[in-house]
């Protein structure tokens, strides 16, 4: 196994660990991805720079069953945009999407120079983000929203079906605001088709987590008495892409989404 689970216990009751992995992007470039795990807070985060220069972060909060995608997108200064634009997409974290934080904290690699490619490509997920999340109240949903989405205060999105799940868990509903939909506003177009830069439209943003430990691998061993037991002996790596559709009050906030 190129990456394996070191069985050496890490110091302290709650381990925090960082691993840097070299990953090949679809265009052939190599980027360095940072994986951080905090088993005390029961969360993991991955960060990588995409081929277009955007900084993409995924934070998985296992305790709250929340995952947060953040994109810092470089602005086009010559088109009147600020230096960068920040977006946060918050969705439900399902079981077995990513390995547990204590396993992530124990990952080691034999050869840090190796350039890795995911063993499994998981299908592209297309998500309609139809609800806005209030930044100042978002900490109730996950304490990580406050740190991760600080630059994206006005641009934190989730979707109605995830909101329903969190409301059942007792999260305060006043942090959510349903956004205008195509069905409410028949004239609402996709931003890429909208000719007017100051009109509201439905923006689309795609990102990809190029390499992440999605499953644990188990090996079997036999003791002297012939009894078989299994133990964690490595990971399976996955790649997964996401496309998020969401409402913007003006096309100027979505200049990457144009017909090319």
Short mmCIF file of C-alpha atoms in Angstrom, two decimals:
data_model
loop_
_atom_site.label_atom_id
_atom_site.label_comp_id
_atom_site.label_asym_id
_atom_site.label_seq_id
_atom_site.Cartn_x
_atom_site.Cartn_y
_atom_site.Cartn_z
CA UNK A 1 0.00 0.00 0.00
CA UNK A 2 1.33 3.40 -0.93
CA UNK A 3 -0.52 4.94 1.97
CA UNK A 4 -1.17 2.88 4.99
CA UNK A 5 -2.57 3.28 8.45
CA UNK A 6 0.29 3.60 10.87
CA UNK A 7 -0.68 1.67 13.94
CA UNK A 8 1.64 3.68 16.17
CA UNK A 9 -0.56 5.65 18.57
CA UNK A 10 -0.30 9.40 18.19
CA UNK A 11 0.54 11.52 21.24
CA UNK A 12 -2.29 12.87 23.36
CA UNK A 13 -5.90 11.70 23.71
CA UNK A 14 -7.07 13.63 20.64
CA UNK A 15 -4.79 13.53 17.65
CA UNK A 16 -4.34 16.31 15.14
CA UNK A 17 -2.36 15.41 12.08
CA UNK A 18 -1.53 16.83 8.68
CA UNK A 19 -0.50 14.92 5.58
CA UNK A 20 0.66 16.45 2.29
CA UNK A 21 0.01 14.39 -0.81
CA UNK A 22 1.04 15.12 -4.40
CA UNK A 23 -1.93 14.68 -6.74
CA UNK A 24 -2.27 14.75 -10.53
CA UNK A 25 -5.00 17.05 -11.88
CA UNK A 26 -7.05 16.12 -14.99
CA UNK A 27 -4.96 18.40 -17.22
CA UNK A 28 -1.76 16.63 -16.16
CA UNK A 29 -0.48 19.28 -13.72
CA UNK A 30 0.60 18.17 -10.26
CA UNK A 31 -0.74 19.92 -7.18
CA UNK A 32 -0.11 19.39 -3.49
CA UNK A 33 -3.12 18.50 -1.41
CA UNK A 34 -3.20 19.00 2.32
CA UNK A 35 -5.22 16.58 4.48
CA UNK A 36 -5.84 17.49 8.10
CA UNK A 37 -7.57 15.42 10.74
CA UNK A 38 -8.62 16.29 14.27
CA UNK A 39 -10.00 13.25 16.04
CA UNK A 40 -10.86 15.31 19.15
CA UNK A 41 -13.21 17.56 17.18
CA UNK A 42 -14.09 14.58 14.92
CA UNK A 43 -13.49 16.44 11.68
CA UNK A 44 -11.21 16.28 8.65
CA UNK A 45 -10.36 18.82 5.97
CA UNK A 46 -8.74 18.61 2.54
CA UNK A 47 -7.39 21.54 0.58
CA UNK A 48 -6.04 21.77 -2.95
CA UNK A 49 -5.47 24.35 -5.66
CA UNK A 50 -7.43 23.58 -8.81
CA UNK A 51 -5.99 23.98 -12.31
CA UNK A 52 -7.72 27.38 -12.72
CA UNK A 53 -6.06 28.69 -9.55
CA UNK A 54 -9.12 28.37 -7.29
CA UNK A 55 -8.40 27.15 -3.76
CA UNK A 56 -10.86 24.38 -2.90
CA UNK A 57 -11.44 23.13 0.65
CA UNK A 58 -13.66 20.31 1.89
CA UNK A 59 -14.37 20.13 5.63
CA UNK A 60 -16.19 17.07 6.98
CA UNK A 61 -17.76 17.54 10.41
CA UNK A 62 -18.68 13.99 11.46
CA UNK A 63 -20.24 15.06 14.76
CA UNK A 64 -22.83 17.30 13.08
CA UNK A 65 -23.12 15.23 9.86
CA UNK A 66 -22.20 18.30 7.80
CA UNK A 67 -19.74 18.80 4.97
CA UNK A 68 -18.64 22.24 3.83
CA UNK A 69 -17.12 22.99 0.44
CA UNK A 70 -15.39 26.33 0.09
CA UNK A 71 -14.01 27.78 -3.13
CA UNK A 72 -11.83 30.88 -3.26
CA UNK A 73 -12.06 31.89 -6.92
CA UNK A 74 -9.56 34.34 -8.37
CA UNK A 75 -11.34 37.47 -9.56
CA UNK A 76 -10.99 39.04 -12.98
CA UNK A 77 -9.72 42.48 -12.00
CA UNK A 78 -10.01 43.82 -15.55
CA UNK A 79 -13.75 43.07 -15.42
CA UNK A 80 -14.36 45.00 -12.25
CA UNK A 81 -14.26 42.04 -9.87
CA UNK A 82 -12.51 41.98 -6.50
CA UNK A 83 -9.30 39.97 -6.01
CA UNK A 84 -11.17 36.83 -5.15
CA UNK A 85 -14.70 35.61 -4.64
CA UNK A 86 -15.56 33.11 -1.90
CA UNK A 87 -18.38 30.55 -2.05
CA UNK A 88 -19.50 28.05 0.59
CA UNK A 89 -21.73 25.05 -0.11
CA UNK A 90 -22.98 23.14 2.93
CA UNK A 91 -24.47 19.66 2.51
CA UNK A 92 -25.29 16.63 4.59
CA UNK A 93 -22.39 14.29 5.31
CA UNK A 94 -23.42 10.67 4.83
CA UNK A 95 -21.84 7.68 6.53
CA UNK A 96 -18.97 6.04 4.67
CA UNK A 97 -18.37 8.97 2.30
CA UNK A 98 -14.91 9.53 3.71
CA UNK A 99 -12.78 7.62 6.23
CA UNK A 100 -13.21 8.45 9.96
CA UNK A 101 -11.14 11.24 11.51
CA UNK A 102 -9.13 8.91 13.76
CA UNK A 103 -8.11 6.82 10.74
CA UNK A 104 -7.23 9.94 8.74
CA UNK A 105 -5.05 11.14 11.63
CA UNK A 106 -3.03 7.92 11.41
CA UNK A 107 -2.32 8.03 7.67
CA UNK A 108 1.34 7.94 6.68
CA UNK A 109 2.97 7.64 3.26
CA UNK A 110 6.09 5.65 2.43
CA UNK A 111 7.13 7.85 -0.46
CA UNK A 112 6.02 11.50 -0.16
CA UNK A 113 7.35 12.24 -3.68
CA UNK A 114 4.89 9.86 -5.36
CA UNK A 115 2.25 11.57 -7.50
CA UNK A 116 -1.09 9.94 -6.75
CA UNK A 117 -4.20 9.36 -8.77
CA UNK A 118 -7.47 8.18 -7.26
CA UNK A 119 -8.21 4.46 -7.63
CA UNK A 120 -11.94 5.08 -8.04
CA UNK A 121 -13.81 7.89 -9.78
CA UNK A 122 -17.15 8.43 -8.08
CA UNK A 123 -19.97 9.87 -10.17
CA UNK A 124 -20.44 13.61 -10.62
CA UNK A 125 -23.06 14.99 -8.22
CA UNK A 126 -25.28 17.82 -9.45
CA UNK A 127 -26.80 19.75 -6.54
CA UNK A 128 -29.43 22.46 -6.62
CA UNK A 129 -28.56 24.81 -3.74
CA UNK A 130 -31.88 26.48 -3.15
CA UNK A 131 -31.41 27.80 0.42
CA UNK A 132 -29.12 30.51 1.84
CA UNK A 133 -27.48 30.04 5.27
CA UNK A 134 -27.16 32.99 7.67
CA UNK A 135 -23.46 33.25 8.56
CA UNK A 136 -23.94 34.63 12.08
CA UNK A 137 -26.31 31.78 13.02
CA UNK A 138 -24.46 29.07 11.07
CA UNK A 139 -22.30 28.00 14.02
CA UNK A 140 -25.32 26.11 15.36
CA UNK A 141 -25.22 23.91 12.28
CA UNK A 142 -21.43 23.41 12.44
CA UNK A 143 -18.84 25.36 14.40
CA UNK A 144 -16.57 25.14 11.31
CA UNK A 145 -18.81 27.43 9.23
CA UNK A 146 -17.49 30.38 11.22
CA UNK A 147 -13.86 29.75 10.23
CA UNK A 148 -14.26 28.18 6.82
CA UNK A 149 -16.91 30.53 5.40
CA UNK A 150 -15.72 33.84 6.92
CA UNK A 151 -14.90 35.28 3.47
CA UNK A 152 -18.17 33.97 2.02
CA UNK A 153 -20.59 35.54 4.54
CA UNK A 154 -23.11 36.50 1.82
CA UNK A 155 -22.62 33.35 -0.24
CA UNK A 156 -23.33 30.28 1.91
CA UNK A 157 -25.73 27.86 0.26
CA UNK A 158 -27.43 24.59 1.12
CA UNK A 159 -30.46 22.69 -0.16
CA UNK A 160 -33.93 22.08 1.12
CA UNK A 161 -33.62 18.30 1.54
CA UNK A 162 -30.53 18.70 3.74
CA UNK A 163 -32.26 21.43 5.76
CA UNK A 164 -35.15 19.02 6.46
CA UNK A 165 -32.69 16.44 7.80
CA UNK A 166 -30.98 19.00 10.10
CA UNK A 167 -34.31 20.41 11.35
CA UNK A 168 -35.28 16.90 12.44
CA UNK A 169 -32.05 16.83 14.44
CA UNK A 170 -33.16 20.03 16.22
CA UNK A 171 -31.17 22.70 14.37
CA UNK A 172 -32.73 26.20 14.52
CA UNK A 173 -34.59 26.87 11.25
CA UNK A 174 -34.22 30.66 11.40
CA UNK A 175 -30.71 30.44 9.91
CA UNK A 176 -32.13 29.25 6.57
CA UNK A 177 -33.74 31.36 3.87
CA UNK A 178 -35.28 29.80 0.77
CA UNK A 179 -33.90 31.43 -2.39
CA UNK A 180 -35.94 32.41 -5.48
CA UNK A 181 -36.47 29.46 -7.82
CA UNK A 182 -37.02 29.19 -11.55
CA UNK A 183 -40.62 28.17 -10.84
CA UNK A 184 -41.26 31.45 -8.91
CA UNK A 185 -39.55 33.61 -11.53
CA UNK A 186 -40.17 32.22 -15.02
CA UNK A 187 -37.78 34.84 -16.49
CA UNK A 188 -34.90 33.56 -14.32
CA UNK A 189 -32.26 32.21 -16.73
CA UNK A 190 -29.04 30.34 -16.29
CA UNK A 191 -26.26 32.92 -15.92
CA UNK A 192 -24.41 31.56 -18.95
CA UNK A 193 -27.40 32.42 -21.14
CA UNK A 194 -28.18 35.76 -19.48
CA UNK A 195 -26.99 38.72 -21.60
CA UNK A 196 -27.35 41.35 -18.85
CA UNK A 197 -24.58 41.44 -16.26
CA UNK A 198 -26.77 43.11 -13.62
CA UNK A 199 -29.74 40.73 -13.83
CA UNK A 200 -30.40 37.88 -11.37
CA UNK A 201 -29.76 34.39 -12.72
CA UNK A 202 -28.96 30.79 -11.75
CA UNK A 203 -25.20 30.39 -11.44
CA UNK A 204 -23.37 27.10 -11.80
CA UNK A 205 -20.04 26.30 -10.11
CA UNK A 206 -18.13 23.03 -10.45
CA UNK A 207 -15.34 21.71 -8.28
CA UNK A 208 -13.57 18.41 -7.84
CA UNK A 209 -11.93 16.72 -4.88
CA UNK A 210 -9.20 15.00 -6.87
CA UNK A 211 -7.98 12.55 -4.24
CA UNK A 212 -9.40 11.61 -0.87
CA UNK A 213 -9.42 8.49 1.33
CA UNK A 214 -12.97 7.23 0.84
CA UNK A 215 -12.78 3.73 2.36
CA UNK A 216 -10.66 1.64 4.68
CA UNK A 217 -9.08 -1.57 3.44
CA UNK A 218 -8.99 -4.58 5.73
CA UNK A 219 -6.50 -7.45 5.66
CA UNK A 220 -6.81 -10.83 7.36
CA UNK A 221 -4.28 -12.41 9.67
CA UNK A 222 -4.12 -15.84 11.30
CA UNK A 223 -2.71 -16.37 14.77
CA UNK A 224 -0.76 -19.46 15.90
CA UNK A 225 -4.02 -21.21 16.81
CA UNK A 226 -5.39 -20.66 13.30
CA UNK A 227 -7.91 -18.02 14.39
CA UNK A 228 -8.53 -15.46 11.63
CA UNK A 229 -8.91 -11.77 12.45
CA UNK A 230 -9.10 -8.71 10.24
CA UNK A 231 -7.28 -5.43 10.72
CA UNK A 232 -7.16 -2.03 8.96
CA UNK A 233 -4.26 -2.12 6.53
CA UNK A 234 -4.75 0.77 4.12
CA UNK A 235 -7.15 2.99 2.28
CA UNK A 236 -8.98 3.22 -1.00
CA UNK A 237 -8.74 6.61 -2.69
CA UNK A 238 -11.52 8.30 -4.66
CA UNK A 239 -12.06 11.33 -6.86
CA UNK A 240 -15.43 13.08 -6.96
CA UNK A 241 -16.77 16.10 -8.81
CA UNK A 242 -19.64 18.35 -7.80
CA UNK A 243 -21.67 20.96 -9.69
CA UNK A 244 -23.67 23.44 -7.62
CA UNK A 245 -26.50 25.53 -9.07
CA UNK A 246 -27.61 28.55 -7.02
CA UNK A 247 -29.36 31.90 -7.34
CA UNK A 248 -27.31 35.11 -7.65
CA UNK A 249 -28.84 38.63 -7.58
CA UNK A 250 -26.67 39.65 -10.55
CA UNK A 251 -24.67 37.88 -13.23
CA UNK A 252 -21.56 39.93 -12.29
CA UNK A 253 -21.18 37.46 -9.34
CA UNK A 254 -20.91 34.53 -11.75
CA UNK A 255 -18.57 35.57 -14.55
CA UNK A 256 -16.88 32.16 -14.90
CA UNK A 257 -20.17 30.58 -15.95
CA UNK A 258 -20.24 31.72 -19.58
CA UNK A 259 -20.60 29.94 -22.87
CA UNK A 260 -17.04 29.28 -24.03
#
